[in-house]
Amino acid sequence: MEAKVTGLAGLLFGEQIAGRIDALAAITEAPGQLTRIFLTPEHRAGAEMIMAWMREAEMAAHLDAIGNVCGRYEGERPGLPCLMLGSHYDTVRDAGRWDGPLGVITAIACVADLHARGVRLPFAIEVTGFADEEGVRFASTLLGSRAIAGTFDESALGSKDRRGVTMRQAMQTFGLDPDHIGAAARAPAEVLAYVELHIEQGPVLEAKHLPVGVVTAIAGATRLAVELRGIAGHAGTVPMALRRDALAGAAECIVAIEEFCATDRDGLVGTVGYINAMPGATNVIPGMVSFTIDIRSPRDPFRKLAVADIVRQIEEIVKRRGLQLDINVTHENRTVPCAPWLQQQIAAAVMAEGCPVFELPSGAGHDGMAMIDITDVAMLFVRCRGGVSHNPAEHVEAPDADIGARVLLRMIENFAPKG
Ligand code: GLV
Ligand code: MN
Ligand code: MN
């Protein structure tokens, strides 16, 4: 049976949060591993579970025009602007269970606690479960939060998943109208701020022996899709010097990216996380390869220079090997600062819970990167075991989840809108 939320006594926040994390993680397309992708039956089932938890906490809950789960807990009177909380409930493939759901589930637990104590605040609280933050299915990311911020790029509707299904088709199959995504957009006047609690996904808090940290900024990122075309041929008959091997070319590009980023300057990191070689047979020289590149740094000018340098190196490699190149930017986000006035309120809540205040930047991307277009954003990180994330071993200890919830609840109850 699920533990009840009983407020600030004991570890029950943490235990209930961990229980709900496990319940949501059971919704997966791949038994034995967690994969919950945008516009799939698992997306729908996850949304239903989250909406049931919201309704239990006396929130009005609905699915918006892009599949975000939206829950609203009215303030002292109906219709007040809201403090928006939340995170995403989509996952990467073979994911950890805490990345995203921790922020959604904790925010609902805080509202449930307010409801149990009969507390209504001079503002509404909304909890949003964003439908696509990871960008696994289509070559774009932050789709849910961009729709809410009114910055959804309609041209993304034509992008295809690996099976050739367009986003437009996938939305229709899911039961959403791709021509009405605009209905998900929120007006800046409706939202006082966006605050997200999230697993740190790195090793810093653990090394500092701290359960929580206040985020200063979210590092900017560029993602590229690369296609190399050579000539498919017989693995036994074409002499090495006469080959146009697209996969060998991709391998050289990948090593060049790794070497370029290995200098570790300005927080620069580069990853090739997906590669596909065609036609994909042991005895055929690969004629076509597609792969992705993910480049990040909290210093935007440096990231842009790095991307330009990496593209130049790829062009040289491709030219020398007689390959053809198609390279496109599929995602670009600037570094997003967390608002100092919100950071101060989170820091005050951290202190009041008896924890030292520690500030750190986020190397991972988050929905705040889109929400910044309509409101000020801030984040609270919760310690991650071993710094492991985007991995099934990802873990948050229940006492840390508990402290995170207490800090968030305290921040909510003391929240003072800007000015
Ligand atoms: C999301 O998890 C990202 O940082 O890519
Ligand atoms: Mn995340
Ligand atoms: Mn993630």
mmCIF file with all atom_site columns, N, CA, C and O in Angstrom, residues 13-19 21-22 96-103 106 197-202 205-206 210-212 380-389 391-405:
data_model
loop_
_atom_site.group_PDB
_atom_site.id
_atom_site.type_symbol
_atom_site.label_atom_id
_atom_site.label_alt_id
_atom_site.label_comp_id
_atom_site.label_asym_id
_atom_site.label_entity_id
_atom_site.label_seq_id
_atom_site.pdbx_PDB_ins_code
_atom_site.Cartn_x
_atom_site.Cartn_y
_atom_site.Cartn_z
_atom_site.occupancy
_atom_site.B_iso_or_equiv
_atom_site.pdbx_formal_charge
_atom_site.auth_seq_id
_atom_site.auth_comp_id
_atom_site.auth_asym_id
_atom_site.auth_atom_id
_atom_site.pdbx_PDB_model_num
ATOM 1   N N  . PHE A 1 13  ? 7.514  11.740 3.317   1.00 0.00 ? 13  PHE A N  1
ATOM 2   C CA . PHE A 1 13  ? 7.611  12.383 2.007   1.00 0.00 ? 13  PHE A CA 1
ATOM 3   C C  . PHE A 1 13  ? 8.507  11.537 1.102   1.00 0.00 ? 13  PHE A C  1
ATOM 4   O O  . PHE A 1 13  ? 8.159  11.195 -0.009  1.00 0.00 ? 13  PHE A O  1
ATOM 5   N N  . GLY A 1 14  ? 9.698  11.236 1.645   1.00 0.00 ? 14  GLY A N  1
ATOM 6   C CA . GLY A 1 14  ? 10.701 10.513 0.852   1.00 0.00 ? 14  GLY A CA 1
ATOM 7   C C  . GLY A 1 14  ? 10.220 9.137  0.462   1.00 0.00 ? 14  GLY A C  1
ATOM 8   O O  . GLY A 1 14  ? 10.395 8.693  -0.670  1.00 0.00 ? 14  GLY A O  1
ATOM 9   N N  . GLU A 1 15  ? 9.591  8.434  1.406   1.00 0.00 ? 15  GLU A N  1
ATOM 10  C CA . GLU A 1 15  ? 9.134  7.075  1.106   1.00 0.00 ? 15  GLU A CA 1
ATOM 11  C C  . GLU A 1 15  ? 8.014  7.085  0.078   1.00 0.00 ? 15  GLU A C  1
ATOM 12  O O  . GLU A 1 15  ? 7.970  6.266  -0.834  1.00 0.00 ? 15  GLU A O  1
ATOM 13  N N  . GLN A 1 16  ? 7.091  8.042  0.210   1.00 0.00 ? 16  GLN A N  1
ATOM 14  C CA . GLN A 1 16  ? 5.996  8.088  -0.756  1.00 0.00 ? 16  GLN A CA 1
ATOM 15  C C  . GLN A 1 16  ? 6.525  8.473  -2.139  1.00 0.00 ? 16  GLN A C  1
ATOM 16  O O  . GLN A 1 16  ? 6.113  7.915  -3.155  1.00 0.00 ? 16  GLN A O  1
ATOM 17  N N  . ILE A 1 17  ? 7.461  9.410  -2.155  1.00 0.00 ? 17  ILE A N  1
ATOM 18  C CA . ILE A 1 17  ? 8.035  9.820  -3.442  1.00 0.00 ? 17  ILE A CA 1
ATOM 19  C C  . ILE A 1 17  ? 8.718  8.628  -4.101  1.00 0.00 ? 17  ILE A C  1
ATOM 20  O O  . ILE A 1 17  ? 8.499  8.339  -5.277  1.00 0.00 ? 17  ILE A O  1
ATOM 21  N N  . ALA A 1 18  ? 9.518  7.893  -3.325  1.00 0.00 ? 18  ALA A N  1
ATOM 22  C CA . ALA A 1 18  ? 10.219 6.732  -3.897  1.00 0.00 ? 18  ALA A CA 1
ATOM 23  C C  . ALA A 1 18  ? 9.213  5.692  -4.409  1.00 0.00 ? 18  ALA A C  1
ATOM 24  O O  . ALA A 1 18  ? 9.416  5.087  -5.468  1.00 0.00 ? 18  ALA A O  1
ATOM 25  N N  . GLY A 1 19  ? 8.115  5.499  -3.668  1.00 0.00 ? 19  GLY A N  1
ATOM 26  C CA . GLY A 1 19  ? 7.084  4.540  -4.097  1.00 0.00 ? 19  GLY A CA 1
ATOM 27  C C  . GLY A 1 19  ? 6.454  4.952  -5.414  1.00 0.00 ? 19  GLY A C  1
ATOM 28  O O  . GLY A 1 19  ? 6.226  4.127  -6.308  1.00 0.00 ? 19  GLY A O  1
ATOM 29  N N  . ILE A 1 21  ? 7.817  6.959  -7.649  1.00 0.00 ? 21  ILE A N  1
ATOM 30  C CA . ILE A 1 21  ? 8.851  6.847  -8.694  1.00 0.00 ? 21  ILE A CA 1
ATOM 31  C C  . ILE A 1 21  ? 8.828  5.426  -9.260  1.00 0.00 ? 21  ILE A C  1
ATOM 32  O O  . ILE A 1 21  ? 8.859  5.220  -10.486 1.00 0.00 ? 21  ILE A O  1
ATOM 33  N N  . ASP A 1 22  ? 8.731  4.425  -8.374  1.00 0.00 ? 22  ASP A N  1
ATOM 34  C CA . ASP A 1 22  ? 8.706  3.023  -8.828  1.00 0.00 ? 22  ASP A CA 1
ATOM 35  C C  . ASP A 1 22  ? 7.433  2.735  -9.616  1.00 0.00 ? 22  ASP A C  1
ATOM 36  O O  . ASP A 1 22  ? 7.464  2.040  -10.639 1.00 0.00 ? 22  ASP A O  1
ATOM 37  N N  . GLY A 1 96  ? 17.118 5.977  -16.244 1.00 0.00 ? 96  GLY A N  1
ATOM 38  C CA . GLY A 1 96  ? 16.946 5.946  -14.795 1.00 0.00 ? 96  GLY A CA 1
ATOM 39  C C  . GLY A 1 96  ? 15.526 6.396  -14.500 1.00 0.00 ? 96  GLY A C  1
ATOM 40  O O  . GLY A 1 96  ? 14.852 6.968  -15.355 1.00 0.00 ? 96  GLY A O  1
ATOM 41  N N  . ARG A 1 97  ? 15.080 6.155  -13.271 1.00 0.00 ? 97  ARG A N  1
ATOM 42  C CA . ARG A 1 97  ? 13.675 6.456  -12.978 1.00 0.00 ? 97  ARG A CA 1
ATOM 43  C C  . ARG A 1 97  ? 13.439 7.817  -12.341 1.00 0.00 ? 97  ARG A C  1
ATOM 44  O O  . ARG A 1 97  ? 12.298 8.231  -12.175 1.00 0.00 ? 97  ARG A O  1
ATOM 45  N N  . TRP A 1 98  ? 14.529 8.535  -11.984 1.00 0.00 ? 98  TRP A N  1
ATOM 46  C CA . TRP A 1 98  ? 14.375 9.780  -11.209 1.00 0.00 ? 98  TRP A CA 1
ATOM 47  C C  . TRP A 1 98  ? 14.438 11.037 -12.073 1.00 0.00 ? 98  TRP A C  1
ATOM 48  O O  . TRP A 1 98  ? 13.963 12.096 -11.667 1.00 0.00 ? 98  TRP A O  1
ATOM 49  N N  . ASP A 1 99  ? 15.083 10.957 -13.211 1.00 0.00 ? 99  ASP A N  1
ATOM 50  C CA . ASP A 1 99  ? 15.297 12.114 -14.092 1.00 0.00 ? 99  ASP A CA 1
ATOM 51  C C  . ASP A 1 99  ? 13.946 12.576 -14.645 1.00 0.00 ? 99  ASP A C  1
ATOM 52  O O  . ASP A 1 99  ? 13.397 11.924 -15.538 1.00 0.00 ? 99  ASP A O  1
ATOM 53  N N  . GLY A 1 100 ? 13.426 13.668 -14.114 1.00 0.00 ? 100 GLY A N  1
ATOM 54  C CA . GLY A 1 100 ? 12.122 14.178 -14.533 1.00 0.00 ? 100 GLY A CA 1
ATOM 55  C C  . GLY A 1 100 ? 11.034 13.866 -13.509 1.00 0.00 ? 100 GLY A C  1
ATOM 56  O O  . GLY A 1 100 ? 10.591 14.769 -12.781 1.00 0.00 ? 100 GLY A O  1
ATOM 57  N N  . PRO A 1 101 ? 10.630 12.581 -13.398 1.00 0.00 ? 101 PRO A N  1
ATOM 58  C CA . PRO A 1 101 ? 9.536  12.269 -12.476 1.00 0.00 ? 101 PRO A CA 1
ATOM 59  C C  . PRO A 1 101 ? 9.747  12.779 -11.044 1.00 0.00 ? 101 PRO A C  1
ATOM 60  O O  . PRO A 1 101 ? 8.781  13.126 -10.363 1.00 0.00 ? 101 PRO A O  1
ATOM 61  N N  . LEU A 1 102 ? 10.996 12.849 -10.569 1.00 0.00 ? 102 LEU A N  1
ATOM 62  C CA . LEU A 1 102 ? 11.215 13.335 -9.202  1.00 0.00 ? 102 LEU A CA 1
ATOM 63  C C  . LEU A 1 102 ? 10.595 14.722 -9.007  1.00 0.00 ? 102 LEU A C  1
ATOM 64  O O  . LEU A 1 102 ? 9.959  14.991 -7.983  1.00 0.00 ? 102 LEU A O  1
ATOM 65  N N  . GLY A 1 103 ? 10.766 15.607 -10.002 1.00 0.00 ? 103 GLY A N  1
ATOM 66  C CA . GLY A 1 103 ? 10.240 16.974 -9.867  1.00 0.00 ? 103 GLY A CA 1
ATOM 67  C C  . GLY A 1 103 ? 8.728  17.028 -9.913  1.00 0.00 ? 103 GLY A C  1
ATOM 68  O O  . GLY A 1 103 ? 8.098  17.831 -9.215  1.00 0.00 ? 103 GLY A O  1
ATOM 69  N N  . THR A 1 106 ? 7.397  15.174 -6.565  1.00 0.00 ? 106 THR A N  1
ATOM 70  C CA . THR A 1 106 ? 7.647  15.973 -5.356  1.00 0.00 ? 106 THR A CA 1
ATOM 71  C C  . THR A 1 106 ? 6.706  17.174 -5.308  1.00 0.00 ? 106 THR A C  1
ATOM 72  O O  . THR A 1 106 ? 6.160  17.515 -4.257  1.00 0.00 ? 106 THR A O  1
ATOM 73  N N  . LEU A 1 197 ? 12.390 21.123 -9.311  1.00 0.00 ? 197 LEU A N  1
ATOM 74  C CA . LEU A 1 197 ? 13.269 20.268 -8.515  1.00 0.00 ? 197 LEU A CA 1
ATOM 75  C C  . LEU A 1 197 ? 13.680 19.103 -9.420  1.00 0.00 ? 197 LEU A C  1
ATOM 76  O O  . LEU A 1 197 ? 12.846 18.543 -10.122 1.00 0.00 ? 197 LEU A O  1
ATOM 77  N N  . HIS A 1 198 ? 14.977 18.735 -9.382  1.00 0.00 ? 198 HIS A N  1
ATOM 78  C CA . HIS A 1 198 ? 15.479 17.716 -10.312 1.00 0.00 ? 198 HIS A CA 1
ATOM 79  C C  . HIS A 1 198 ? 16.664 17.000 -9.675  1.00 0.00 ? 198 HIS A C  1
ATOM 80  O O  . HIS A 1 198 ? 17.409 17.596 -8.904  1.00 0.00 ? 198 HIS A O  1
ATOM 81  N N  . ILE A 1 199 ? 16.833 15.744 -10.005 1.00 0.00 ? 199 ILE A N  1
ATOM 82  C CA . ILE A 1 199 ? 18.051 15.032 -9.601  1.00 0.00 ? 199 ILE A CA 1
ATOM 83  C C  . ILE A 1 199 ? 19.259 15.746 -10.234 1.00 0.00 ? 199 ILE A C  1
ATOM 84  O O  . ILE A 1 199 ? 19.186 16.188 -11.385 1.00 0.00 ? 199 ILE A O  1
ATOM 85  N N  . GLU A 1 200 ? 20.354 15.834 -9.478  1.00 0.00 ? 200 GLU A N  1
ATOM 86  C CA . GLU A 1 200 ? 21.515 16.589 -9.998  1.00 0.00 ? 200 GLU A CA 1
ATOM 87  C C  . GLU A 1 200 ? 22.066 15.979 -11.284 1.00 0.00 ? 200 GLU A C  1
ATOM 88  O O  . GLU A 1 200 ? 22.523 16.697 -12.166 1.00 0.00 ? 200 GLU A O  1
ATOM 89  N N  . GLN A 1 201 ? 22.093 14.674 -11.377 1.00 0.00 ? 201 GLN A N  1
ATOM 90  C CA . GLN A 1 201 ? 22.624 13.947 -12.552 1.00 0.00 ? 201 GLN A CA 1
ATOM 91  C C  . GLN A 1 201 ? 24.140 14.051 -12.671 1.00 0.00 ? 201 GLN A C  1
ATOM 92  O O  . GLN A 1 201 ? 24.700 13.778 -13.731 1.00 0.00 ? 201 GLN A O  1
ATOM 93  N N  . GLY A 1 202 ? 24.795 14.491 -11.627 1.00 0.00 ? 202 GLY A N  1
ATOM 94  C CA . GLY A 1 202 ? 26.256 14.582 -11.621 1.00 0.00 ? 202 GLY A CA 1
ATOM 95  C C  . GLY A 1 202 ? 26.757 14.289 -10.217 1.00 0.00 ? 202 GLY A C  1
ATOM 96  O O  . GLY A 1 202 ? 25.953 14.042 -9.300  1.00 0.00 ? 202 GLY A O  1
ATOM 97  N N  . LEU A 1 205 ? 27.216 17.215 -5.655  1.00 0.00 ? 205 LEU A N  1
ATOM 98  C CA . LEU A 1 205 ? 26.611 17.263 -4.317  1.00 0.00 ? 205 LEU A CA 1
ATOM 99  C C  . LEU A 1 205 ? 27.092 16.098 -3.460  1.00 0.00 ? 205 LEU A C  1
ATOM 100 O O  . LEU A 1 205 ? 27.365 16.259 -2.262  1.00 0.00 ? 205 LEU A O  1
ATOM 101 N N  . GLU A 1 206 ? 27.231 14.938 -4.077  1.00 0.00 ? 206 GLU A N  1
ATOM 102 C CA . GLU A 1 206 ? 27.712 13.780 -3.318  1.00 0.00 ? 206 GLU A CA 1
ATOM 103 C C  . GLU A 1 206 ? 29.125 14.042 -2.792  1.00 0.00 ? 206 GLU A C  1
ATOM 104 O O  . GLU A 1 206 ? 29.429 13.773 -1.634  1.00 0.00 ? 206 GLU A O  1
ATOM 105 N N  . LEU A 1 210 ? 26.363 16.909 0.448   1.00 0.00 ? 210 LEU A N  1
ATOM 106 C CA . LEU A 1 210 ? 25.188 17.768 0.606   1.00 0.00 ? 210 LEU A CA 1
ATOM 107 C C  . LEU A 1 210 ? 23.974 17.144 -0.078  1.00 0.00 ? 210 LEU A C  1
ATOM 108 O O  . LEU A 1 210 ? 24.087 16.622 -1.186  1.00 0.00 ? 210 LEU A O  1
ATOM 109 N N  . PRO A 1 211 ? 22.802 17.201 0.563   1.00 0.00 ? 211 PRO A N  1
ATOM 110 C CA . PRO A 1 211 ? 21.608 16.583 -0.048  1.00 0.00 ? 211 PRO A CA 1
ATOM 111 C C  . PRO A 1 211 ? 20.997 17.416 -1.168  1.00 0.00 ? 211 PRO A C  1
ATOM 112 O O  . PRO A 1 211 ? 20.347 16.864 -2.057  1.00 0.00 ? 211 PRO A O  1
ATOM 113 N N  . VAL A 1 212 ? 21.160 18.738 -1.097  1.00 0.00 ? 212 VAL A N  1
ATOM 114 C CA . VAL A 1 212 ? 20.522 19.601 -2.110  1.00 0.00 ? 212 VAL A CA 1
ATOM 115 C C  . VAL A 1 212 ? 21.465 20.736 -2.516  1.00 0.00 ? 212 VAL A C  1
ATOM 116 O O  . VAL A 1 212 ? 22.405 21.063 -1.790  1.00 0.00 ? 212 VAL A O  1
ATOM 117 N N  . LEU A 1 380 ? 16.142 23.551 -7.999  1.00 0.00 ? 380 LEU A N  1
ATOM 118 C CA . LEU A 1 380 ? 16.750 22.943 -6.809  1.00 0.00 ? 380 LEU A CA 1
ATOM 119 C C  . LEU A 1 380 ? 17.216 21.548 -7.208  1.00 0.00 ? 380 LEU A C  1
ATOM 120 O O  . LEU A 1 380 ? 16.418 20.758 -7.732  1.00 0.00 ? 380 LEU A O  1
ATOM 121 N N  . PHE A 1 381 ? 18.500 21.248 -6.978  1.00 0.00 ? 381 PHE A N  1
ATOM 122 C CA . PHE A 1 381 ? 19.017 19.909 -7.285  1.00 0.00 ? 381 PHE A CA 1
ATOM 123 C C  . PHE A 1 381 ? 19.024 19.043 -6.032  1.00 0.00 ? 381 PHE A C  1
ATOM 124 O O  . PHE A 1 381 ? 19.329 19.523 -4.935  1.00 0.00 ? 381 PHE A O  1
ATOM 125 N N  . VAL A 1 382 ? 18.742 17.748 -6.253  1.00 0.00 ? 382 VAL A N  1
ATOM 126 C CA . VAL A 1 382 ? 18.815 16.763 -5.175  1.00 0.00 ? 382 VAL A CA 1
ATOM 127 C C  . VAL A 1 382 ? 19.946 15.792 -5.501  1.00 0.00 ? 382 VAL A C  1
ATOM 128 O O  . VAL A 1 382 ? 20.127 15.393 -6.664  1.00 0.00 ? 382 VAL A O  1
ATOM 129 N N  . ARG A 1 383 ? 20.702 15.428 -4.486  1.00 0.00 ? 383 ARG A N  1
ATOM 130 C CA . ARG A 1 383 ? 21.888 14.566 -4.646  1.00 0.00 ? 383 ARG A CA 1
ATOM 131 C C  . ARG A 1 383 ? 21.576 13.275 -5.410  1.00 0.00 ? 383 ARG A C  1
ATOM 132 O O  . ARG A 1 383 ? 20.532 12.661 -5.221  1.00 0.00 ? 383 ARG A O  1
ATOM 133 N N  . CYS A 1 384 ? 22.536 12.886 -6.236  1.00 0.00 ? 384 CYS A N  1
ATOM 134 C CA . CYS A 1 384 ? 22.411 11.735 -7.141  1.00 0.00 ? 384 CYS A CA 1
ATOM 135 C C  . CYS A 1 384 ? 23.476 10.722 -6.724  1.00 0.00 ? 384 CYS A C  1
ATOM 136 O O  . CYS A 1 384 ? 24.643 11.079 -6.583  1.00 0.00 ? 384 CYS A O  1
ATOM 137 N N  . ARG A 1 385 ? 23.094 9.474  -6.508  1.00 0.00 ? 385 ARG A N  1
ATOM 138 C CA . ARG A 1 385 ? 24.084 8.486  -6.051  1.00 0.00 ? 385 ARG A CA 1
ATOM 139 C C  . ARG A 1 385 ? 25.128 8.209  -7.133  1.00 0.00 ? 385 ARG A C  1
ATOM 140 O O  . ARG A 1 385 ? 24.786 7.848  -8.255  1.00 0.00 ? 385 ARG A O  1
ATOM 141 N N  . GLY A 1 386 ? 26.375 8.407  -6.792  1.00 0.00 ? 386 GLY A N  1
ATOM 142 C CA . GLY A 1 386 ? 27.477 8.100  -7.711  1.00 0.00 ? 386 GLY A CA 1
ATOM 143 C C  . GLY A 1 386 ? 27.529 9.024  -8.922  1.00 0.00 ? 386 GLY A C  1
ATOM 144 O O  . GLY A 1 386 ? 28.321 8.790  -9.839  1.00 0.00 ? 386 GLY A O  1
ATOM 145 N N  . GLY A 1 387 ? 26.700 10.055 -8.960  1.00 0.00 ? 387 GLY A N  1
ATOM 146 C CA . GLY A 1 387 ? 26.696 10.962 -10.113 1.00 0.00 ? 387 GLY A CA 1
ATOM 147 C C  . GLY A 1 387 ? 26.173 10.311 -11.380 1.00 0.00 ? 387 GLY A C  1
ATOM 148 O O  . GLY A 1 387 ? 26.322 10.844 -12.474 1.00 0.00 ? 387 GLY A O  1
ATOM 149 N N  . VAL A 1 388 ? 25.520 9.145  -11.237 1.00 0.00 ? 388 VAL A N  1
ATOM 150 C CA . VAL A 1 388 ? 25.099 8.367  -12.418 1.00 0.00 ? 388 VAL A CA 1
ATOM 151 C C  . VAL A 1 388 ? 23.689 8.765  -12.855 1.00 0.00 ? 388 VAL A C  1
ATOM 152 O O  . VAL A 1 388 ? 22.760 8.749  -12.050 1.00 0.00 ? 388 VAL A O  1
ATOM 153 N N  . SER A 1 389 ? 23.535 9.131  -14.140 1.00 0.00 ? 389 SER A N  1
ATOM 154 C CA . SER A 1 389 ? 22.204 9.464  -14.665 1.00 0.00 ? 389 SER A CA 1
ATOM 155 C C  . SER A 1 389 ? 22.121 9.067  -16.137 1.00 0.00 ? 389 SER A C  1
ATOM 156 O O  . SER A 1 389 ? 23.131 8.749  -16.750 1.00 0.00 ? 389 SER A O  1
ATOM 157 N N  . ASN A 1 391 ? 20.849 6.396  -17.042 1.00 0.00 ? 391 ASN A N  1
ATOM 158 C CA . ASN A 1 391 ? 21.387 5.054  -16.803 1.00 0.00 ? 391 ASN A CA 1
ATOM 159 C C  . ASN A 1 391 ? 20.442 4.401  -15.795 1.00 0.00 ? 391 ASN A C  1
ATOM 160 O O  . ASN A 1 391 ? 20.000 5.067  -14.858 1.00 0.00 ? 391 ASN A O  1
ATOM 161 N N  . PRO A 1 392 ? 20.123 3.108  -15.976 1.00 0.00 ? 392 PRO A N  1
ATOM 162 C CA . PRO A 1 392 ? 19.177 2.482  -15.047 1.00 0.00 ? 392 PRO A CA 1
ATOM 163 C C  . PRO A 1 392 ? 19.657 2.513  -13.593 1.00 0.00 ? 392 PRO A C  1
ATOM 164 O O  . PRO A 1 392 ? 18.838 2.359  -12.675 1.00 0.00 ? 392 PRO A O  1
ATOM 165 N N  . ALA A 1 393 ? 20.949 2.698  -13.369 1.00 0.00 ? 393 ALA A N  1
ATOM 166 C CA . ALA A 1 393 ? 21.468 2.715  -11.990 1.00 0.00 ? 393 ALA A CA 1
ATOM 167 C C  . ALA A 1 393 ? 21.225 4.049  -11.283 1.00 0.00 ? 393 ALA A C  1
ATOM 168 O O  . ALA A 1 393 ? 21.542 4.190  -10.093 1.00 0.00 ? 393 ALA A O  1
ATOM 169 N N  . GLU A 1 394 ? 20.677 5.020  -12.004 1.00 0.00 ? 394 GLU A N  1
ATOM 170 C CA . GLU A 1 394 ? 20.398 6.335  -11.402 1.00 0.00 ? 394 GLU A CA 1
ATOM 171 C C  . GLU A 1 394 ? 19.588 6.165  -10.102 1.00 0.00 ? 394 GLU A C  1
ATOM 172 O O  . GLU A 1 394 ? 18.615 5.416  -10.068 1.00 0.00 ? 394 GLU A O  1
ATOM 173 N N  . HIS A 1 395 ? 19.988 6.891  -9.041  1.00 0.00 ? 395 HIS A N  1
ATOM 174 C CA . HIS A 1 395 ? 19.290 6.691  -7.765  1.00 0.00 ? 395 HIS A CA 1
ATOM 175 C C  . HIS A 1 395 ? 19.351 7.926  -6.871  1.00 0.00 ? 395 HIS A C  1
ATOM 176 O O  . HIS A 1 395 ? 20.366 8.624  -6.807  1.00 0.00 ? 395 HIS A O  1
ATOM 177 N N  . VAL A 1 396 ? 18.256 8.156  -6.177  1.00 0.00 ? 396 VAL A N  1
ATOM 178 C CA . VAL A 1 396 ? 18.196 9.174  -5.118  1.00 0.00 ? 396 VAL A CA 1
ATOM 179 C C  . VAL A 1 396 ? 17.788 8.440  -3.843  1.00 0.00 ? 396 VAL A C  1
ATOM 180 O O  . VAL A 1 396 ? 16.842 7.638  -3.859  1.00 0.00 ? 396 VAL A O  1
ATOM 181 N N  . GLU A 1 397 ? 18.488 8.684  -2.745  1.00 0.00 ? 397 GLU A N  1
ATOM 182 C CA . GLU A 1 397 ? 18.106 8.060  -1.477  1.00 0.00 ? 397 GLU A CA 1
ATOM 183 C C  . GLU A 1 397 ? 16.832 8.738  -0.965  1.00 0.00 ? 397 GLU A C  1
ATOM 184 O O  . GLU A 1 397 ? 16.686 9.962  -1.083  1.00 0.00 ? 397 GLU A O  1
ATOM 185 N N  . ALA A 1 398 ? 15.949 7.944  -0.334  1.00 0.00 ? 398 ALA A N  1
ATOM 186 C CA . ALA A 1 398 ? 14.675 8.498  0.163   1.00 0.00 ? 398 ALA A CA 1
ATOM 187 C C  . ALA A 1 398 ? 14.894 9.682  1.123   1.00 0.00 ? 398 ALA A C  1
ATOM 188 O O  . ALA A 1 398 ? 14.161 10.678 1.033   1.00 0.00 ? 398 ALA A O  1
ATOM 189 N N  . PRO A 1 399 ? 15.894 9.647  2.028   1.00 0.00 ? 399 PRO A N  1
ATOM 190 C CA . PRO A 1 399 ? 16.078 10.826 2.904   1.00 0.00 ? 399 PRO A CA 1
ATOM 191 C C  . PRO A 1 399 ? 16.421 12.088 2.111   1.00 0.00 ? 399 PRO A C  1
ATOM 192 O O  . PRO A 1 399 ? 16.033 13.190 2.501   1.00 0.00 ? 399 PRO A O  1
ATOM 193 N N  . ASP A 1 400 ? 17.126 11.937 0.985   1.00 0.00 ? 400 ASP A N  1
ATOM 194 C CA . ASP A 1 400 ? 17.430 13.120 0.166   1.00 0.00 ? 400 ASP A CA 1
ATOM 195 C C  . ASP A 1 400 ? 16.181 13.624 -0.556  1.00 0.00 ? 400 ASP A C  1
ATOM 196 O O  . ASP A 1 400 ? 15.945 14.835 -0.654  1.00 0.00 ? 400 ASP A O  1
ATOM 197 N N  . ALA A 1 401 ? 15.369 12.680 -1.055  1.00 0.00 ? 401 ALA A N  1
ATOM 198 C CA . ALA A 1 401 ? 14.105 13.073 -1.699  1.00 0.00 ? 401 ALA A CA 1
ATOM 199 C C  . ALA A 1 401 ? 13.239 13.806 -0.676  1.00 0.00 ? 401 ALA A C  1
ATOM 200 O O  . ALA A 1 401 ? 12.547 14.783 -0.994  1.00 0.00 ? 401 ALA A O  1
ATOM 201 N N  . ASP A 1 402 ? 13.298 13.331 0.562   1.00 0.00 ? 402 ASP A N  1
ATOM 202 C CA . ASP A 1 402 ? 12.527 13.941 1.642   1.00 0.00 ? 402 ASP A CA 1
ATOM 203 C C  . ASP A 1 402 ? 12.987 15.381 1.900   1.00 0.00 ? 402 ASP A C  1
ATOM 204 O O  . ASP A 1 402 ? 12.165 16.301 1.987   1.00 0.00 ? 402 ASP A O  1
ATOM 205 N N  . ILE A 1 403 ? 14.292 15.580 1.986   1.00 0.00 ? 403 ILE A N  1
ATOM 206 C CA . ILE A 1 403 ? 14.802 16.943 2.225   1.00 0.00 ? 403 ILE A CA 1
ATOM 207 C C  . ILE A 1 403 ? 14.428 17.847 1.053   1.00 0.00 ? 403 ILE A C  1
ATOM 208 O O  . ILE A 1 403 ? 14.008 18.986 1.232   1.00 0.00 ? 403 ILE A O  1
ATOM 209 N N  . GLY A 1 404 ? 14.563 17.325 -0.172  1.00 0.00 ? 404 GLY A N  1
ATOM 210 C CA . GLY A 1 404 ? 14.193 18.113 -1.351  1.00 0.00 ? 404 GLY A CA 1
ATOM 211 C C  . GLY A 1 404 ? 12.748 18.572 -1.260  1.00 0.00 ? 404 GLY A C  1
ATOM 212 O O  . GLY A 1 404 ? 12.425 19.738 -1.512  1.00 0.00 ? 404 GLY A O  1
ATOM 213 N N  . ALA A 1 405 ? 11.860 17.654 -0.851  1.00 0.00 ? 405 ALA A N  1
ATOM 214 C CA . ALA A 1 405 ? 10.430 17.994 -0.752  1.00 0.00 ? 405 ALA A CA 1
ATOM 215 C C  . ALA A 1 405 ? 10.197 19.038 0.333   1.00 0.00 ? 405 ALA A C  1
ATOM 216 O O  . ALA A 1 405 ? 9.408  19.972 0.159   1.00 0.00 ? 405 ALA A O  1
#
